[in-house]
XYZ file of C-alpha atoms in Angstrom:
129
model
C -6.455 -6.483 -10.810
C -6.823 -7.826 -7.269
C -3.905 -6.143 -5.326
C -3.716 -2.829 -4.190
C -1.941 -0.597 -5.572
C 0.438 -0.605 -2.704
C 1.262 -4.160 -3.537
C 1.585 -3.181 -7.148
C 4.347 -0.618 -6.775
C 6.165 -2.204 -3.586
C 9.834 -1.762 -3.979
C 10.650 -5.919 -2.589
C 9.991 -7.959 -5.218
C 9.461 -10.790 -2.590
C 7.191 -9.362 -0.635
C 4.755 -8.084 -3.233
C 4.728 -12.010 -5.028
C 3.241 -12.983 -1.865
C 0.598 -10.224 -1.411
C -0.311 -10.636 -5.369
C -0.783 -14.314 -4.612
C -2.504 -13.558 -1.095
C -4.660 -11.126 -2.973
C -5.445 -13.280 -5.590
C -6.768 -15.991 -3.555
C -8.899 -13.180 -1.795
C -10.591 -12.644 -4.484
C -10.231 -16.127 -6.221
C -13.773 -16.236 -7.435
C -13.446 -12.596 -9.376
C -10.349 -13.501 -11.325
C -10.761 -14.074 -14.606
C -7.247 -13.224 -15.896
C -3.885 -14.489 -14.825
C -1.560 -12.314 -16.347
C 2.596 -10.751 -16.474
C 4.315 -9.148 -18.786
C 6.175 -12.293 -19.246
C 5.587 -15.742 -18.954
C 8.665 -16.311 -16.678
C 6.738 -14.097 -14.492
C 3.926 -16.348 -14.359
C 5.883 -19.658 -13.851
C 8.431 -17.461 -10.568
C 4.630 -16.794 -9.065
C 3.324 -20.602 -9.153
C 6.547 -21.889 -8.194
C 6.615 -19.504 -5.313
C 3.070 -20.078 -4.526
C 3.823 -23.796 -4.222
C 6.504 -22.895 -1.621
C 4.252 -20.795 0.462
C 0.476 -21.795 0.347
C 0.569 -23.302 3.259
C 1.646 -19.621 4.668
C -0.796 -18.489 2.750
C -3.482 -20.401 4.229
C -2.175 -19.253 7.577
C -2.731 -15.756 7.124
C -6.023 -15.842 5.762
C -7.070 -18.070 8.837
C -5.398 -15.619 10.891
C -6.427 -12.435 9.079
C -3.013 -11.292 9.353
C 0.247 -11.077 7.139
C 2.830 -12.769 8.407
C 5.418 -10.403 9.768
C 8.491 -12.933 8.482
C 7.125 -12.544 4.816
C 6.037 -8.977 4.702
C 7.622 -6.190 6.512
C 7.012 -2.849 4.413
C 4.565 -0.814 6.101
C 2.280 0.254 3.280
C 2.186 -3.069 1.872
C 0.900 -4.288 4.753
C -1.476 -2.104 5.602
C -3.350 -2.211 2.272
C -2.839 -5.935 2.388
C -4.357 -6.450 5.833
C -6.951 -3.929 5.221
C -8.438 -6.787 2.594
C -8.091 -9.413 4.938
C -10.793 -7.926 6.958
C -10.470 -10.586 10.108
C -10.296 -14.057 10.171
C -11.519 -16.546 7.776
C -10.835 -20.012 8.418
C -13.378 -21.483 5.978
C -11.334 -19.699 2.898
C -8.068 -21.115 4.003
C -9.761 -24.284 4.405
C -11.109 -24.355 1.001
C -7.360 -23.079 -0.301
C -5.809 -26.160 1.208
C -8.670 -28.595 0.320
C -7.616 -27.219 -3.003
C -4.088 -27.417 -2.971
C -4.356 -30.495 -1.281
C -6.436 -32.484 -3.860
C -3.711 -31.848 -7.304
C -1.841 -34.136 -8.433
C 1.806 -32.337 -8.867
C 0.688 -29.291 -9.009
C -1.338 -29.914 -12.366
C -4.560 -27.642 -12.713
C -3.922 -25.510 -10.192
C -4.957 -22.655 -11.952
C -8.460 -23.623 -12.216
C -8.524 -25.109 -9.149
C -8.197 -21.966 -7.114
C -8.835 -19.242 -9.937
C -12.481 -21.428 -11.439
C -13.458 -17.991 -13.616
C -10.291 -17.522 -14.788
C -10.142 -17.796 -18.799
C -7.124 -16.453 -19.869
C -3.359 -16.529 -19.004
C -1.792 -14.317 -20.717
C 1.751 -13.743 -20.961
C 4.782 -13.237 -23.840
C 6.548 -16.241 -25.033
C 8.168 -15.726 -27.645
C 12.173 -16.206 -28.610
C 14.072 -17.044 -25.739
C 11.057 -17.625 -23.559
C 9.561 -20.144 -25.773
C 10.565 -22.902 -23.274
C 8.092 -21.765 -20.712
């Protein structure tokens, strides 16, 4: 787990997606697990992620949550406590990532390269994802 528990337990569903996926790319190099309960889960985060990476970038260059995407106070503060000041060679490497699939495919190893796993149920009615 990469996000604080803050994040974790945030009561906007919105908000926390985008610290999970801010965290996450914090910490790209450590994860070695993508993982939800469900698989729906999975494919709402990389759909939303392909929305907002650019944002994403932003903030990291910045070293600052945006205050359109994330508003609770605790999530923020444990958020921006990781963030620890500006790093514009991480966002570059983010969107040099982003930048360089085709559609979207691979993205999981591009930003996540220790990641083994994803790990999800889908089963039944979520077979289609």
């Amino acid at each position: 787990m990469c996000s604080p528990e803050a994040v974790i337990f945030g009561a906007d569903f919105a908000q926390s997606l985008y610290c999970h996926l801010l965290c996450g790319l914090l910490y790209a190099d450590e994860v070695r697990i993508v993982s939800a309960t469900f698989a729906h889960s999975i494919v709402l985060a990389f759909q939303t992620f392909e929305r907002v990476w650019e944002e994403l970038c932003a903030d990291i260059r910045a070293g600052a949550l945006s205050p359109a995407r994330v508003a609770a106070p605790a999530v923020r503060g444990a958020v921006e406590a990781l963030l620890a000041g500006p790093d514009p060679a991480r966002a570059d490497e983010v969107a040099r990532r982003c930048a360089g699939l085709s559609n979207w495919y691979g993205v999981i190893p591009a930003l996540f390269p220790n990641a083994r796993y994803v790990h999800g149920i889908m089963t039944g009615t979520m077979e289609h994802y």
